[in-house]
PDB file of C-alpha atoms in Angstrom:
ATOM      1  CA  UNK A  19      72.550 102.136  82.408  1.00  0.00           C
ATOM      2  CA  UNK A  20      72.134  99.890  85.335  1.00  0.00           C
ATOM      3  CA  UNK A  21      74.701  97.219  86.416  1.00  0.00           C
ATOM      4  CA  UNK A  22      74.582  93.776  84.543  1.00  0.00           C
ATOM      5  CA  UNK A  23      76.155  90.354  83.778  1.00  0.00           C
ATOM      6  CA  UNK A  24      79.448  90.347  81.648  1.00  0.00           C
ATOM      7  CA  UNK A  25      81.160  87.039  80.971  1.00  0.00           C
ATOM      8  CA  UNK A  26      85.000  86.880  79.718  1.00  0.00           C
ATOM      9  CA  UNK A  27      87.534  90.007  79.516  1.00  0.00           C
ATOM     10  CA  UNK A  28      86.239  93.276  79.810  1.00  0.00           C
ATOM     11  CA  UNK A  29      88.018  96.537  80.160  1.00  0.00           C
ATOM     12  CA  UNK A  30      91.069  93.998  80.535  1.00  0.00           C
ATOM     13  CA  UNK A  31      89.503  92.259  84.138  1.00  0.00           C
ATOM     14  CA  UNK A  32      88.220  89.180  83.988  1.00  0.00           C
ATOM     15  CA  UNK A  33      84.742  90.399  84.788  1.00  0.00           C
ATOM     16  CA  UNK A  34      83.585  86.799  86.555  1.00  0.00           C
ATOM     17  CA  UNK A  35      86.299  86.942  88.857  1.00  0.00           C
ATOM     18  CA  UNK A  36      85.180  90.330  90.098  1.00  0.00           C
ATOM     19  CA  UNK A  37      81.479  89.031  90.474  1.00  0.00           C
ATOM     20  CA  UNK A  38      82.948  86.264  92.651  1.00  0.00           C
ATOM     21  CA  UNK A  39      85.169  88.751  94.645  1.00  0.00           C
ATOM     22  CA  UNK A  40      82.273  91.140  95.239  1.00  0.00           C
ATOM     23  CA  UNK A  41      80.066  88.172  96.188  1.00  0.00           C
ATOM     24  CA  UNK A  42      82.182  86.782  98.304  1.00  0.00           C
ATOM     25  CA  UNK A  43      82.587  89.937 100.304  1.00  0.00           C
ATOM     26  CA  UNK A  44      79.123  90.665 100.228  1.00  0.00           C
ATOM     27  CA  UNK A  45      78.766  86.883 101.866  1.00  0.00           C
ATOM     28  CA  UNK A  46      81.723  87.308 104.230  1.00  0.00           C
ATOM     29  CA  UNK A  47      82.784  90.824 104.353  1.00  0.00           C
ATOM     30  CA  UNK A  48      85.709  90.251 107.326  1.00  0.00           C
ATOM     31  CA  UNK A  49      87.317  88.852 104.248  1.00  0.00           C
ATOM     32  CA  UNK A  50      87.753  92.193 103.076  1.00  0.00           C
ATOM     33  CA  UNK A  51      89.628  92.691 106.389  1.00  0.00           C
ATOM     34  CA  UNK A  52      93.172  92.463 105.087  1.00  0.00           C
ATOM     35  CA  UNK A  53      96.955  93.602 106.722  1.00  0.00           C
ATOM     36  CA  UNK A  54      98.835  95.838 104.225  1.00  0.00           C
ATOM     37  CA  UNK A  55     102.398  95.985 104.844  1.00  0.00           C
ATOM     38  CA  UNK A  56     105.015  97.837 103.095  1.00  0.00           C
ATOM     39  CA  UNK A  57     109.085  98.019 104.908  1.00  0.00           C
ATOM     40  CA  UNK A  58     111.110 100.954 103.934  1.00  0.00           C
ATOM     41  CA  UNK A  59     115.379 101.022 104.576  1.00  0.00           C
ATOM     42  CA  UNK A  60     117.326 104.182 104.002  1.00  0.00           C
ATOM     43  CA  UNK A  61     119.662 103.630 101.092  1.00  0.00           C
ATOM     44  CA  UNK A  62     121.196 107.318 101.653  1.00  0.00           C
ATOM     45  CA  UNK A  63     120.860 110.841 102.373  1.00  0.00           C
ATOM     46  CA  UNK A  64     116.705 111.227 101.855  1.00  0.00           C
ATOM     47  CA  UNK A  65     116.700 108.138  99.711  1.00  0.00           C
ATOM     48  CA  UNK A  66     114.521 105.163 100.733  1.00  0.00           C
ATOM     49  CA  UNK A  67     114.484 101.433  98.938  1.00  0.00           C
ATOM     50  CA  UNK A  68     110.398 100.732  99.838  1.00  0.00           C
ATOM     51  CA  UNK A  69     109.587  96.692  99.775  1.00  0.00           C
ATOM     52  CA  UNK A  70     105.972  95.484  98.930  1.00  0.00           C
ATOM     53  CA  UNK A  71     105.034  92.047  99.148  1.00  0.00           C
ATOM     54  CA  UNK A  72     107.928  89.938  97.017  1.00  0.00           C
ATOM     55  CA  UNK A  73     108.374  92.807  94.656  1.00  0.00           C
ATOM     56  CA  UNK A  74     111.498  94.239  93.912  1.00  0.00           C
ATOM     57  CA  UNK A  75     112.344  97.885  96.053  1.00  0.00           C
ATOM     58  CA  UNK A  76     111.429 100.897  94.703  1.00  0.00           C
ATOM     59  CA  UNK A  77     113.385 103.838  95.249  1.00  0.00           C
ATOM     60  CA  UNK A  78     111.558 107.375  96.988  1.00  0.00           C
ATOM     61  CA  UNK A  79     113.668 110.205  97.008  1.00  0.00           C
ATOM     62  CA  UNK A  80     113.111 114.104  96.947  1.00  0.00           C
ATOM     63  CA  UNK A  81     113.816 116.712  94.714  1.00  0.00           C
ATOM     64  CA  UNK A  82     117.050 119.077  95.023  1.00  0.00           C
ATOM     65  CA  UNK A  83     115.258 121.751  96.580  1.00  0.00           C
ATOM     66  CA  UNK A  84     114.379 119.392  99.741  1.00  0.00           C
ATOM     67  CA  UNK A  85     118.239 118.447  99.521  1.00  0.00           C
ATOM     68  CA  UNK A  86     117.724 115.065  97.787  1.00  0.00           C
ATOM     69  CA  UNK A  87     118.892 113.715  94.353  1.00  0.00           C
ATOM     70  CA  UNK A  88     115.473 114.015  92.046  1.00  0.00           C
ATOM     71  CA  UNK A  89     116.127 110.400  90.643  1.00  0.00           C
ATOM     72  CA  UNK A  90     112.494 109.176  92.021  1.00  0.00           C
ATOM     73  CA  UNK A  91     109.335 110.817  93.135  1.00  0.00           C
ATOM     74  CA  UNK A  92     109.035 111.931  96.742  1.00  0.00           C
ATOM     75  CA  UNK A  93     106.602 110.561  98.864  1.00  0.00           C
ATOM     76  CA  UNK A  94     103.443 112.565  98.747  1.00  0.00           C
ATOM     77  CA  UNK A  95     104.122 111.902  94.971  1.00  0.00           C
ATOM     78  CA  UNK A  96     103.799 108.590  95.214  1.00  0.00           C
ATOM     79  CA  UNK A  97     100.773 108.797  97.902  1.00  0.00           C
ATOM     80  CA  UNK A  98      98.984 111.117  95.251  1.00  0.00           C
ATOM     81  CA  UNK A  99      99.925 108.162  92.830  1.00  0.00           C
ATOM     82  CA  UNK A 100      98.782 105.842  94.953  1.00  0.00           C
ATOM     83  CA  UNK A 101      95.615 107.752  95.051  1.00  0.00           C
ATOM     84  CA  UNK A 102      95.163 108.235  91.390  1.00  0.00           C
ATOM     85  CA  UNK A 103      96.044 104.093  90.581  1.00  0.00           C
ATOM     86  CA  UNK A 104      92.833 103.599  94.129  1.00  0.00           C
ATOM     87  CA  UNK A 105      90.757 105.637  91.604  1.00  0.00           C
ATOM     88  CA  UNK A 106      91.867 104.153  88.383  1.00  0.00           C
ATOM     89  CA  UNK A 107      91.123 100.826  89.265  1.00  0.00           C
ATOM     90  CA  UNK A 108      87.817 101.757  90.702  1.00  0.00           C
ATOM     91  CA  UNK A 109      86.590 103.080  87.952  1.00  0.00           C
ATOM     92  CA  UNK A 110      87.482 100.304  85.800  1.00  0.00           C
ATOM     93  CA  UNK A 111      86.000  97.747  88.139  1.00  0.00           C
ATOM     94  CA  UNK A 112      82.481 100.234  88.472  1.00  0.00           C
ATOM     95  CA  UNK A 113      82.828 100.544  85.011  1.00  0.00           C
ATOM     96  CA  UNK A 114      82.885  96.612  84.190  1.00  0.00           C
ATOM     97  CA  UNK A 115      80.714  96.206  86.733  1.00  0.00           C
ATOM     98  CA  UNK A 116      77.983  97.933  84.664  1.00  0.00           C
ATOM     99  CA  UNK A 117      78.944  96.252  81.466  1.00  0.00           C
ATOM    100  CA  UNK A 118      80.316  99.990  80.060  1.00  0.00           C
ATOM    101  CA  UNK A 119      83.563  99.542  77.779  1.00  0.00           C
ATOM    102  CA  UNK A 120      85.854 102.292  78.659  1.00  0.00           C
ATOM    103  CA  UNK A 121      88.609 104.228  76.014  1.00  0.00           C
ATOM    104  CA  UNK A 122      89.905 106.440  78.043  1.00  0.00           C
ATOM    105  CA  UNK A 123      91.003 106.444  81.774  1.00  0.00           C
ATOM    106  CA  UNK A 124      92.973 109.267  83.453  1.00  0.00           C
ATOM    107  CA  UNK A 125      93.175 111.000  87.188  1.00  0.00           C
ATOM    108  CA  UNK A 126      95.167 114.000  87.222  1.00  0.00           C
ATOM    109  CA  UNK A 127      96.083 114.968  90.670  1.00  0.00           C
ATOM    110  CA  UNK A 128      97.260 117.971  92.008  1.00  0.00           C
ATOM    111  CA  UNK A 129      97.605 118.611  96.619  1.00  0.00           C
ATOM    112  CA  UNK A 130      97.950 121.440  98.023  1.00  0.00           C
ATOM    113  CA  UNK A 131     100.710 120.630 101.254  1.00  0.00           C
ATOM    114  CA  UNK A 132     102.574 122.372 104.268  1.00  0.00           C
ATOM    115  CA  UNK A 133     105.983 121.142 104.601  1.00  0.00           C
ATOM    116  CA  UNK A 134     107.177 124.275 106.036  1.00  0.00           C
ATOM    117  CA  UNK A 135     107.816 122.245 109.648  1.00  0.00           C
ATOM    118  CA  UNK A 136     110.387 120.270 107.626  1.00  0.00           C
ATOM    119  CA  UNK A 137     110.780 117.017 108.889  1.00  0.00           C
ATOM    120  CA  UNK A 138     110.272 118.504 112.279  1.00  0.00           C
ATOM    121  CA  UNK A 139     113.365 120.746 111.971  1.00  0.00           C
ATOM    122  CA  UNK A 140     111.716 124.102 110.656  1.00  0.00           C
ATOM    123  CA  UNK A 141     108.489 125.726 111.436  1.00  0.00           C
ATOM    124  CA  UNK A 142     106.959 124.042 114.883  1.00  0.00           C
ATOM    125  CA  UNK A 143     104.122 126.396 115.391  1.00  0.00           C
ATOM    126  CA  UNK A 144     101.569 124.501 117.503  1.00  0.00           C
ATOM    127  CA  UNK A 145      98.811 125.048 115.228  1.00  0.00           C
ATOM    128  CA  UNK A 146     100.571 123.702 112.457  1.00  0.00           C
ATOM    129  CA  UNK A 147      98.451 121.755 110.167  1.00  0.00           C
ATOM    130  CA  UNK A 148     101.056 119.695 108.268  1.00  0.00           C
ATOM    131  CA  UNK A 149     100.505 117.175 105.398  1.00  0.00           C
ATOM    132  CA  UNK A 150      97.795 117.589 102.078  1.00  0.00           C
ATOM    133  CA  UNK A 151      94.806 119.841 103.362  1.00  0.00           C
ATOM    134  CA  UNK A 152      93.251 120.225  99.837  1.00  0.00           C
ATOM    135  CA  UNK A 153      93.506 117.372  96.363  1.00  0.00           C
ATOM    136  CA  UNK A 154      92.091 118.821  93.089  1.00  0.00           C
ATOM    137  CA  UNK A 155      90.989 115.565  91.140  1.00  0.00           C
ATOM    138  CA  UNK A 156      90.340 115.677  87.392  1.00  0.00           C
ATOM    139  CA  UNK A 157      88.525 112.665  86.057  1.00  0.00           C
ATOM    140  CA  UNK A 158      89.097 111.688  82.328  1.00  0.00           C
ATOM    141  CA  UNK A 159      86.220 109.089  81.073  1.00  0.00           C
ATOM    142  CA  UNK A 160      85.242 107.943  78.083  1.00  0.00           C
ATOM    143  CA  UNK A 161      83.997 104.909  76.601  1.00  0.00           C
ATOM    144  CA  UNK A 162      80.570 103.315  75.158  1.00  0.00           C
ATOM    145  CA  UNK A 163      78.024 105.100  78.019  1.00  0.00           C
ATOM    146  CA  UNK A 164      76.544 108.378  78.693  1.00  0.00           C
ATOM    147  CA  UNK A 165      77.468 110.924  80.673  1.00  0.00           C
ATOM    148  CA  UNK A 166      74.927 109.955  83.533  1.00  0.00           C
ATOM    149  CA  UNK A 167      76.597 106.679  83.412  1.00  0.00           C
ATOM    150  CA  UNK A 168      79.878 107.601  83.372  1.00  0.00           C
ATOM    151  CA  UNK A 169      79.363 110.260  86.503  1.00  0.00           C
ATOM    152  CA  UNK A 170      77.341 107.590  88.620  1.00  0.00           C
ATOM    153  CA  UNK A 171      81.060 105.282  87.683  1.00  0.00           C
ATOM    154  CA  UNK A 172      83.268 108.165  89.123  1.00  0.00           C
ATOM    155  CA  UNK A 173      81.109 108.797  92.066  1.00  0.00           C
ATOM    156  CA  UNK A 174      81.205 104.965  93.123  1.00  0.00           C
ATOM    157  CA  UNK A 175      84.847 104.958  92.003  1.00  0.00           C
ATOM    158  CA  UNK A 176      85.572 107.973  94.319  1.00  0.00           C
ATOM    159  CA  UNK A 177      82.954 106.493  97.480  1.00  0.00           C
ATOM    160  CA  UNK A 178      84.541 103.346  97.734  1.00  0.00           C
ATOM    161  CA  UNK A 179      88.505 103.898  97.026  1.00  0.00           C
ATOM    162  CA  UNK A 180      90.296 103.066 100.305  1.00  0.00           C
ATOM    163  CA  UNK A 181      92.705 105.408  99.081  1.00  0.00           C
ATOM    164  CA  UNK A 182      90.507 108.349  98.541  1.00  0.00           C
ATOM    165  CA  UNK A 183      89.002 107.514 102.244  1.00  0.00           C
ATOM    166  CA  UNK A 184      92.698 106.769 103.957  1.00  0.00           C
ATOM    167  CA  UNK A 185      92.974 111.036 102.369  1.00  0.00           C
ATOM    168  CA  UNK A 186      89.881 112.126 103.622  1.00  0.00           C
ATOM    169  CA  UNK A 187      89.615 110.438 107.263  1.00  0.00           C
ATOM    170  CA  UNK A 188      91.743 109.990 110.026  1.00  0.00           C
ATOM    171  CA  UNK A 189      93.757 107.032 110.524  1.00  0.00           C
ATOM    172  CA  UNK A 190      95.610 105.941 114.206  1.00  0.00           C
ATOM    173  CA  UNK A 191      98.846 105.282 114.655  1.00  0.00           C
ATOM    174  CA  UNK A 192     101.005 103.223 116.646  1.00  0.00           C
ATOM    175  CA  UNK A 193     104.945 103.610 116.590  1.00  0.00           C
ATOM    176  CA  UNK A 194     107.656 101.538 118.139  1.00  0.00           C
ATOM    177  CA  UNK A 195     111.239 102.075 118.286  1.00  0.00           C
ATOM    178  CA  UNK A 196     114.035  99.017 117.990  1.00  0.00           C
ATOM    179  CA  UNK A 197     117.145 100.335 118.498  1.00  0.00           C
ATOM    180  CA  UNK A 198     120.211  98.541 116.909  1.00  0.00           C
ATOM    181  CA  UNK A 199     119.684  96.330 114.616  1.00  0.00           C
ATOM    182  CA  UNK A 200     117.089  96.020 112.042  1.00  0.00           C
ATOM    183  CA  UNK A 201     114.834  93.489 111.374  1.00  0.00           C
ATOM    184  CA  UNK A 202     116.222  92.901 107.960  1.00  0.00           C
ATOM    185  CA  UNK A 203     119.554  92.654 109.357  1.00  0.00           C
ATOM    186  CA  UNK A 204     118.081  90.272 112.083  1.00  0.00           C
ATOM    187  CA  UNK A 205     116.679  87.922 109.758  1.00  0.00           C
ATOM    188  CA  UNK A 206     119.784  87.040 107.789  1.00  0.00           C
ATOM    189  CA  UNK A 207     118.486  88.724 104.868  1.00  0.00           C
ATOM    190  CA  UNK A 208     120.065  92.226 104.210  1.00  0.00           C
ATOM    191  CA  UNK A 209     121.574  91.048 101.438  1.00  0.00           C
ATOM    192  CA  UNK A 210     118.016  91.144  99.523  1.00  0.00           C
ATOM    193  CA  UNK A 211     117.751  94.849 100.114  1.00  0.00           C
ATOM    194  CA  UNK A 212     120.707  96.103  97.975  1.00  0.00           C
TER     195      UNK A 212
END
């Protein structure tokens, strides 16, 4: 099945809203150029309050074996579920794209990681390789295509997901320390941060 024209709702997107989002980028792609930010402040012990956009925190923890409270995921949980959502919507957009109804979308996840360093308070071997080396990645598709069309839908899905490609290259870094206080604090606006 090759790609076509779909007008209205489809796979709940609105299908000519994506045609004018890929066009435009196609036209202009530094508009695909964007700044992500995300703020996170410690709440307590290895619990973190993380602040998106205007949304309301969400609370990161880790489980009792890595001394925290288990009442959130930890985060290479949530960067796995970032992961899976970067795939998700992928294939839903490839999938619209194409003019294929999908039934059924799932990622199942599972990394393979070395935290044996421990926050840089256990295992310091020089040739440590810390972080996710290895991501199994089970794809569950279905809807009205074959399963040509489906595969060629997960392979664009997995090419083009910034998430899958913040994973599997290397990204720089830059850090800066303020000491004192925050820039929460600093604004006025702690108070928002609970």
């Amino acid at each position: 099945m090759t790609e076509t024209s779909v007008t209205g709702t489809f796979n709940g997107i609105d299908s000519q809203g994506l045609d004018s989002l890929a066009a435009k980028n196609i036209e202009q792609p530094e508009h695909g150029h964007k700044v992500v930010k995300s703020k996170t402040v410690l709440d307590s012990g290895f619990r973190n309050y993380n602040y998106v956009r205007d949304h309301e925190g969400y609370l990161i923890s880790e489980p009792h074996k890595l001394l925290g409270d288990d009442e959130a995921p930890n985060p290479t949980e949530i960067a796995l579920g970032a992961l899976g959502s970067c795939v998700s919507v992928g294939l839903v957009a490839n999938a619209t794209k194409r003019g294929v109804k999908l039934t059924k979308v799932e990622v199942e996840l599972e990394g393979r990681i070395d935290i044996s360093a421990a926050w840089g308070v256990g295992d310091l071997a020089e040739d440590k390789v810390l972080g996710v080396s290895h991501v199994d990645m089970h794809v569950y598709l279905d809807g009205d295509a074959d399963e040509e069309t489906l595969q060629a839908i997960t392979d664009s899905a997995i090419k083009w997901s910034p998430v899958v490609n913040t994973f599997s290259r290397p990204a720089t870094f830059e850090t800066s320390l303020k000491v004192g206080a925050g820039h929460a604090e600093a604004d006025g606006d702690a108070s928002s941060h609970g």
